[in-house]
Amino acid sequence: MQVFPCPSAIRAPHQARAHPARSLLGVTLAALVCLAPAAHAKPKDAPASTATSADAEPHAVLDRIRASGKIVLAHRESSVPFSYYDANKKPVGYALDLCKDLAEAVRKHLGLARLDIAYVPITTATRIDTIVTGKADLECGSTTNNAERRQKVAFTIPHYITGTRFAVRADSPIAELNQFEHHVLVSTAGSTPFKSVDQANKDRLLGIDVRPVKDNAEAMKMLADKTADGFAMDDVQLYGLIAESPNPGQFKVVGKFITIEPLAIMMSKDDAAFKKVVDEEMRRMIRSGEAEKIYDRWFMSPIPPRNASMNLPMSYLLRDSWRYPSDVVAN
């Protein structure tokens, strides 16, 4: 059995001061990786190769971008402040700003003098297929990185960590999930929040009328016109939607987190070299402080179209995860 040195594991105990359980898991996994036999190790007399695993695999995305001279960014229409339309129907947002920096890193990697950026709108129902079929190269929105989706697509390092809570009207007495019994609770079709509340409703026999809707805008409209009593979604999106609504005082966010969700930019599984470029640029932006400046621009400053500020400081969950930026998540 060949054993590989793993110096990164030496640093892992420093993480335990903040989150012992997670750090212990990280050390355990690191030890397993270091002690695992090299299933594909070459004999000592085998010729050395300078190619990395990413270089040896097909470059479906990079080849497509090089040939077309453009990179296609998928965006949401109403996922404030991650990815949405401004007053001029221009795609803007926190995730899109990150994606533009990633696009520039791809341009440099390919040695192109110019790389055009094209945009394609998506919904929660179409976002994964848009990446899988190559209609877009990066999905710049608010998608949770989870095991089910990783069967079809790849994710880079999380740019936000959130959880599912509920938007209700300001005069609503509802404060927790079980209080939605015999009430209408909506969430966007195909989203993690929808699946979570729908499953909880079935498992706990809560008697909630859980309904899927097309997008966040439709959910907020139903909440405003009283055809829905609550809207389940990542709390950060709820705060953003409320801040951008015509009457923010009409709504409030309630409830404890029923999920913890790492949101990340999504890409194809078919190009390891492309993912490597994206991951390395995300790490560079995080370690240089550029990512935090982009965060502050969208969460701590006035944003279009109403120039209202969300006033949401970076959570300890995200700040701590950025100390050791990784695309590996627990779920």
GROMACS .gro file of C-alpha atoms in nm:
model
  331
    1MET     CA    1   0.000   0.000   0.000
    2GLN     CA    2   0.138   0.337  -0.099
    3VAL     CA    3   0.091   0.615   0.158
    4PHE     CA    4   0.088   0.978   0.060
    5PRO     CA    5   0.199   1.263   0.289
    6CYS     CA    6  -0.083   1.497   0.376
    7PRO     CA    7   0.058   1.820   0.522
    8SER     CA    8  -0.278   1.996   0.498
    9ALA     CA    9  -0.411   1.766   0.770
   10ILE     CA   10  -0.158   1.917   1.012
   11ARG     CA   11  -0.342   2.246   0.992
   12ALA     CA   12  -0.686   2.096   1.051
   13PRO     CA   13  -0.674   2.107   1.436
   14HIS     CA   14  -0.669   2.488   1.417
   15GLN     CA   15  -1.025   2.468   1.282
   16ALA     CA   16  -1.144   2.281   1.588
   17ARG     CA   17  -1.140   2.594   1.800
   18ALA     CA   18  -1.432   2.730   1.596
   19HIS     CA   19  -1.625   2.415   1.499
   20PRO     CA   20  -1.487   2.100   1.671
   21ALA     CA   21  -1.733   1.856   1.514
   22ARG     CA   22  -1.675   1.969   1.161
   23SER     CA   23  -1.299   1.993   1.208
   24LEU     CA   24  -1.282   1.640   1.354
   25LEU     CA   25  -1.469   1.514   1.049
   26GLY     CA   26  -1.224   1.698   0.824
   27VAL     CA   27  -0.924   1.545   1.001
   28THR     CA   28  -1.078   1.198   0.977
   29LEU     CA   29  -1.147   1.235   0.605
   30ALA     CA   30  -0.798   1.374   0.547
   31ALA     CA   31  -0.647   1.076   0.727
   32LEU     CA   32  -0.849   0.832   0.516
   33VAL     CA   33  -0.740   1.005   0.196
   34CYS     CA   34  -0.374   1.003   0.301
   35LEU     CA   35  -0.381   0.634   0.397
   36ALA     CA   36  -0.582   0.513   0.097
   37PRO     CA   37  -0.392   0.281  -0.139
   38ALA     CA   38  -0.294   0.431  -0.472
   39ALA     CA   39  -0.522   0.223  -0.690
   40HIS     CA   40  -0.371   0.364  -1.007
   41ALA     CA   41  -0.013   0.413  -0.893
   42LYS     CA   42   0.242   0.349  -1.165
   43PRO     CA   43   0.532   0.108  -1.124
   44LYS     CA   44   0.861   0.268  -1.024
   45ASP     CA   45   1.003   0.223  -1.373
   46ALA     CA   46   0.699   0.370  -1.549
   47PRO     CA   47   0.764   0.689  -1.748
   48ALA     CA   48   0.675   1.009  -1.568
   49SER     CA   49   0.394   1.222  -1.705
   50THR     CA   50   0.360   1.597  -1.669
   51ALA     CA   51  -0.016   1.597  -1.740
   52THR     CA   52  -0.257   1.652  -1.452
   53SER     CA   53  -0.583   1.458  -1.422
   54ALA     CA   54  -0.769   1.771  -1.533
   55ASP     CA   55  -0.545   1.801  -1.840
   56ALA     CA   56  -0.602   1.436  -1.934
   57GLU     CA   57  -0.982   1.460  -1.946
   58PRO     CA   58  -1.202   1.602  -2.223
   59HIS     CA   59  -1.231   1.981  -2.229
   60ALA     CA   60  -1.594   2.004  -2.341
   61VAL     CA   61  -1.656   2.348  -2.191
   62LEU     CA   62  -1.318   2.509  -2.253
   63ASP     CA   63  -1.318   2.391  -2.615
   64ARG     CA   64  -1.667   2.530  -2.665
   65ILE     CA   65  -1.570   2.866  -2.517
   66ARG     CA   66  -1.247   2.883  -2.720
   67ALA     CA   67  -1.427   2.799  -3.044
   68SER     CA   68  -1.715   3.044  -2.993
   69GLY     CA   69  -1.517   3.327  -2.833
   70LYS     CA   70  -1.790   3.365  -2.573
   71ILE     CA   71  -1.893   3.235  -2.233
   72VAL     CA   72  -2.261   3.192  -2.151
   73LEU     CA   73  -2.386   3.284  -1.804
   74ALA     CA   74  -2.723   3.151  -1.688
   75HIS     CA   75  -2.912   3.393  -1.465
   76ARG     CA   76  -3.232   3.412  -1.267
   77GLU     CA   77  -3.499   3.678  -1.317
   78SER     CA   78  -3.596   3.750  -0.956
   79SER     CA   79  -3.340   3.595  -0.721
   80VAL     CA   80  -3.247   3.915  -0.536
   81PRO     CA   81  -2.962   3.996  -0.474
   82PHE     CA   82  -2.790   3.698  -0.636
   83SER     CA   83  -2.922   3.720  -0.990
   84TYR     CA   84  -3.214   3.928  -1.117
   85TYR     CA   85  -3.323   4.201  -1.360
   86ASP     CA   86  -3.267   4.568  -1.284
   87ALA     CA   87  -3.509   4.841  -1.399
   88ASN     CA   88  -3.369   4.818  -1.754
   89LYS     CA   89  -3.411   4.439  -1.773
   90LYS     CA   90  -3.035   4.394  -1.743
   91PRO     CA   91  -2.914   4.087  -1.550
   92VAL     CA   92  -2.737   4.199  -1.232
   93GLY     CA   93  -2.650   4.057  -0.892
   94TYR     CA   94  -2.392   3.921  -0.650
   95ALA     CA   95  -2.352   3.582  -0.822
   96LEU     CA   96  -2.331   3.748  -1.165
   97ASP     CA   97  -2.050   3.976  -1.047
   98LEU     CA   98  -1.861   3.670  -0.924
   99CYS     CA   99  -1.926   3.496  -1.257
  100LYS     CA  100  -1.788   3.794  -1.453
  101ASP     CA  101  -1.462   3.764  -1.261
  102LEU     CA  102  -1.460   3.390  -1.329
  103ALA     CA  103  -1.514   3.463  -1.699
  104GLU     CA  104  -1.208   3.690  -1.699
  105ALA     CA  105  -1.000   3.412  -1.540
  106VAL     CA  106  -1.118   3.175  -1.816
  107ARG     CA  107  -1.020   3.432  -2.082
  108LYS     CA  108  -0.668   3.455  -1.938
  109HIS     CA  109  -0.640   3.078  -1.909
  110LEU     CA  110  -0.731   3.034  -2.277
  111GLY     CA  111  -0.504   3.319  -2.385
  112LEU     CA  112  -0.785   3.499  -2.566
  113ALA     CA  113  -0.758   3.869  -2.643
  114ARG     CA  114  -1.133   3.901  -2.594
  115LEU     CA  115  -1.411   3.689  -2.446
  116ASP     CA  116  -1.770   3.798  -2.497
  117ILE     CA  117  -2.031   3.731  -2.228
  118ALA     CA  118  -2.376   3.610  -2.329
  119TYR     CA  119  -2.671   3.561  -2.094
  120VAL     CA  120  -2.953   3.306  -2.082
  121PRO     CA  121  -3.246   3.329  -1.837
  122ILE     CA  122  -3.337   3.021  -1.631
  123THR     CA  123  -3.581   2.911  -1.364
  124THR     CA  124  -3.542   2.662  -1.080
  125ALA     CA  125  -3.696   2.400  -1.310
  126THR     CA  126  -3.462   2.462  -1.606
  127ARG     CA  127  -3.129   2.555  -1.445
  128ILE     CA  128  -2.975   2.207  -1.419
  129ASP     CA  129  -3.076   2.103  -1.771
  130THR     CA  130  -2.935   2.431  -1.906
  131ILE     CA  131  -2.592   2.337  -1.771
  132VAL     CA  132  -2.612   1.965  -1.855
  133THR     CA  133  -2.702   2.033  -2.219
  134GLY     CA  134  -2.433   2.299  -2.260
  135LYS     CA  135  -2.672   2.589  -2.317
  136ALA     CA  136  -2.479   2.779  -2.048
  137ASP     CA  137  -2.129   2.744  -1.905
  138LEU     CA  138  -2.189   2.883  -1.555
  139GLU     CA  139  -2.513   2.908  -1.358
  140CYS     CA  140  -2.495   3.235  -1.167
  141GLY     CA  141  -2.777   3.225  -0.917
  142SER     CA  142  -2.871   3.083  -0.579
  143THR     CA  143  -2.850   2.707  -0.625
  144THR     CA  144  -2.781   2.476  -0.330
  145ASN     CA  145  -2.492   2.234  -0.370
  146ASN     CA  146  -2.627   1.895  -0.263
  147ALA     CA  147  -2.560   1.529  -0.334
  148GLU     CA  148  -2.861   1.483  -0.561
  149ARG     CA  149  -2.754   1.764  -0.793
  150ARG     CA  150  -2.390   1.658  -0.790
  151GLN     CA  151  -2.500   1.345  -0.977
  152LYS     CA  152  -2.560   1.569  -1.279
  153VAL     CA  153  -2.350   1.884  -1.238
  154ALA     CA  154  -2.048   2.022  -1.055
  155PHE     CA  155  -2.021   2.315  -0.812
  156THR     CA  156  -1.747   2.552  -0.713
  157ILE     CA  157  -1.680   2.697  -0.365
  158PRO     CA  158  -1.998   2.827  -0.193
  159HIS     CA  159  -2.058   3.201  -0.220
  160TYR     CA  160  -2.334   3.204   0.042
  161ILE     CA  161  -2.464   2.981   0.321
  162THR     CA  162  -2.828   3.020   0.407
  163GLY     CA  163  -3.131   2.825   0.527
  164THR     CA  164  -3.504   2.793   0.466
  165ARG     CA  165  -3.739   3.024   0.657
  166PHE     CA  166  -4.076   3.181   0.578
  167ALA     CA  167  -4.207   3.513   0.451
  168VAL     CA  168  -4.554   3.602   0.579
  169ARG     CA  169  -4.765   3.915   0.586
  170ALA     CA  170  -4.674   4.156   0.864
  171ASP     CA  171  -5.005   4.098   1.046
  172SER     CA  172  -4.979   3.717   1.032
  173PRO     CA  173  -4.969   3.527   1.363
  174ILE     CA  174  -4.773   3.243   1.199
  175ALA     CA  175  -4.420   3.205   1.335
  176GLU     CA  176  -4.322   2.840   1.275
  177LEU     CA  177  -4.377   2.567   1.016
  178ASN     CA  178  -4.640   2.372   1.213
  179GLN     CA  179  -4.858   2.685   1.237
  180PHE     CA  180  -4.921   2.669   0.861
  181GLU     CA  181  -5.168   2.384   0.922
  182HIS     CA  182  -5.471   2.430   0.691
  183HIS     CA  183  -5.295   2.726   0.529
  184VAL     CA  184  -5.134   2.768   0.186
  185LEU     CA  185  -4.753   2.762   0.185
  186VAL     CA  186  -4.582   2.819  -0.151
  187SER     CA  187  -4.225   2.774  -0.272
  188THR     CA  188  -4.056   2.771  -0.611
  189ALA     CA  189  -4.086   2.442  -0.797
  190GLY     CA  190  -3.772   2.228  -0.790
  191SER     CA  191  -3.604   2.430  -0.515
  192THR     CA  192  -3.449   2.278  -0.203
  193PRO     CA  193  -3.687   2.477   0.023
  194PHE     CA  194  -3.989   2.338  -0.162
  195LYS     CA  195  -3.865   1.980  -0.128
  196SER     CA  196  -3.783   2.034   0.240
  197VAL     CA  197  -4.120   2.177   0.346
  198ASP     CA  198  -4.311   1.929   0.130
  199GLN     CA  199  -4.126   1.637   0.288
  200ALA     CA  200  -4.165   1.776   0.641
  201ASN     CA  201  -4.536   1.825   0.581
  202LYS     CA  202  -4.577   1.462   0.474
  203ASP     CA  203  -4.351   1.313   0.741
  204ARG     CA  204  -4.506   1.508   1.028
  205LEU     CA  205  -4.867   1.500   0.898
  206LEU     CA  206  -4.890   1.878   0.938
  207GLY     CA  207  -5.188   1.925   0.707
  208ILE     CA  208  -5.029   2.215   0.514
  209ASP     CA  209  -5.140   2.298   0.160
  210VAL     CA  210  -4.788   2.308   0.005
  211ARG     CA  211  -4.792   2.441  -0.351
  212PRO     CA  212  -4.512   2.486  -0.610
  213VAL     CA  213  -4.492   2.813  -0.804
  214LYS     CA  214  -4.291   2.915  -1.110
  215ASP     CA  215  -4.055   3.164  -0.946
  216ASN     CA  216  -3.998   3.398  -0.653
  217ALA     CA  217  -4.192   3.683  -0.813
  218GLU     CA  218  -4.507   3.469  -0.838
  219ALA     CA  219  -4.470   3.360  -0.476
  220MET     CA  220  -4.443   3.720  -0.352
  221LYS     CA  221  -4.745   3.821  -0.561
  222MET     CA  222  -4.954   3.540  -0.408
  223LEU     CA  223  -4.842   3.645  -0.061
  224ALA     CA  224  -4.935   4.007  -0.130
  225ASP     CA  225  -5.280   3.929  -0.275
  226LYS     CA  226  -5.353   3.678   0.005
  227THR     CA  227  -5.382   3.370  -0.217
  228ALA     CA  228  -5.092   3.228  -0.013
  229ASP     CA  229  -5.026   3.253   0.360
  230GLY     CA  230  -4.652   3.195   0.349
  231PHE     CA  231  -4.354   3.165   0.116
  232ALA     CA  232  -4.075   2.918   0.203
  233MET     CA  233  -3.734   3.012   0.064
  234ASP     CA  234  -3.373   3.081   0.162
  235ASP     CA  235  -3.397   3.360   0.417
  236VAL     CA  236  -3.148   3.581   0.232
  237GLN     CA  237  -3.367   3.575  -0.077
  238LEU     CA  238  -3.673   3.656   0.132
  239TYR     CA  239  -3.502   3.963   0.278
  240GLY     CA  240  -3.398   4.073  -0.068
  241LEU     CA  241  -3.743   4.023  -0.219
  242ILE     CA  242  -3.904   4.213   0.065
  243ALA     CA  243  -3.654   4.501   0.037
  244GLU     CA  244  -3.731   4.530  -0.335
  245SER     CA  245  -4.109   4.500  -0.300
  246PRO     CA  246  -4.333   4.808  -0.345
  247ASN     CA  247  -4.431   4.792   0.024
  248PRO     CA  248  -4.158   4.626   0.236
  249GLY     CA  249  -4.350   4.689   0.558
  250GLN     CA  250  -4.621   4.453   0.432
  251PHE     CA  251  -4.407   4.144   0.500
  252LYS     CA  252  -4.180   3.986   0.761
  253VAL     CA  253  -3.950   3.681   0.783
  254VAL     CA  254  -4.027   3.423   1.053
  255GLY     CA  255  -3.932   3.076   1.173
  256LYS     CA  256  -3.620   2.883   1.262
  257PHE     CA  257  -3.394   2.743   0.992
  258ILE     CA  258  -3.532   2.412   0.867
  259THR     CA  259  -3.232   2.361   0.636
  260ILE     CA  260  -2.873   2.481   0.609
  261GLU     CA  261  -2.783   2.536   0.246
  262PRO     CA  262  -2.449   2.619   0.081
  263LEU     CA  263  -2.519   2.814  -0.238
  264ALA     CA  264  -2.265   2.782  -0.519
  265ILE     CA  265  -2.213   2.852  -0.888
  266MET     CA  266  -2.297   2.548  -1.096
  267MET     CA  267  -2.111   2.410  -1.400
  268SER     CA  268  -2.073   2.098  -1.613
  269LYS     CA  269  -1.920   1.776  -1.478
  270ASP     CA  270  -1.764   1.710  -1.818
  271ASP     CA  271  -1.462   1.941  -1.799
  272ALA     CA  272  -1.230   1.903  -1.500
  273ALA     CA  273  -0.987   2.160  -1.639
  274PHE     CA  274  -1.264   2.421  -1.659
  275LYS     CA  275  -1.368   2.347  -1.300
  276LYS     CA  276  -1.007   2.381  -1.189
  277VAL     CA  277  -0.984   2.730  -1.341
  278VAL     CA  278  -1.311   2.831  -1.174
  279ASP     CA  279  -1.218   2.687  -0.833
  280GLU     CA  280  -0.873   2.850  -0.835
  281GLU     CA  281  -1.020   3.190  -0.921
  282MET     CA  282  -1.283   3.159  -0.648
  283ARG     CA  283  -1.009   3.082  -0.395
  284ARG     CA  284  -0.804   3.377  -0.518
  285MET     CA  285  -1.101   3.616  -0.486
  286ILE     CA  286  -1.182   3.487  -0.138
  287ARG     CA  287  -0.824   3.503  -0.007
  288SER     CA  288  -0.754   3.844  -0.161
  289GLY     CA  289  -1.068   3.996  -0.010
  290GLU     CA  290  -1.224   4.071  -0.350
  291ALA     CA  291  -1.514   3.833  -0.287
  292GLU     CA  292  -1.597   4.010   0.039
  293LYS     CA  293  -1.598   4.347  -0.138
  294ILE     CA  294  -1.845   4.207  -0.392
  295TYR     CA  295  -2.051   4.071  -0.103
  296ASP     CA  296  -2.064   4.413   0.066
  297ARG     CA  297  -2.166   4.575  -0.262
  298TRP     CA  298  -2.480   4.360  -0.279
  299PHE     CA  299  -2.569   4.296   0.085
  300MET     CA  300  -2.455   4.609   0.269
  301SER     CA  301  -2.509   4.887   0.013
  302PRO     CA  302  -2.809   5.020  -0.184
  303ILE     CA  303  -2.887   4.795  -0.482
  304PRO     CA  304  -3.103   4.844  -0.793
  305PRO     CA  305  -3.371   4.899  -0.891
  306ARG     CA  306  -3.504   5.076  -0.578
  307ASN     CA  307  -3.163   5.156  -0.425
  308ALA     CA  308  -3.264   4.986  -0.100
  309SER     CA  309  -3.004   4.812   0.117
  310MET     CA  310  -3.053   4.464   0.261
  311ASN     CA  311  -2.816   4.545   0.551
  312LEU     CA  312  -2.714   4.180   0.590
  313PRO     CA  313  -2.359   4.144   0.727
  314MET     CA  314  -2.172   3.829   0.628
  315SER     CA  315  -2.277   3.541   0.853
  316TYR     CA  316  -2.031   3.351   1.068
  317LEU     CA  317  -2.117   3.040   0.863
  318LEU     CA  318  -1.988   3.193   0.539
  319ARG     CA  319  -1.696   3.378   0.699
  320ASP     CA  320  -1.577   3.061   0.870
  321SER     CA  321  -1.611   2.849   0.556
  322TRP     CA  322  -1.404   3.104   0.362
  323ARG     CA  323  -1.114   3.057   0.603
  324TYR     CA  324  -1.054   2.724   0.428
  325PRO     CA  325  -1.236   2.764   0.093
  326SER     CA  326  -1.344   2.429  -0.051
  327ASP     CA  327  -1.605   2.296  -0.290
  328VAL     CA  328  -1.666   2.002  -0.054
  329VAL     CA  329  -1.991   2.036   0.144
  330ALA     CA  330  -2.163   1.814   0.398
  331ASN     CA  331  -2.494   1.749   0.221
   0.00000   0.00000   0.00000
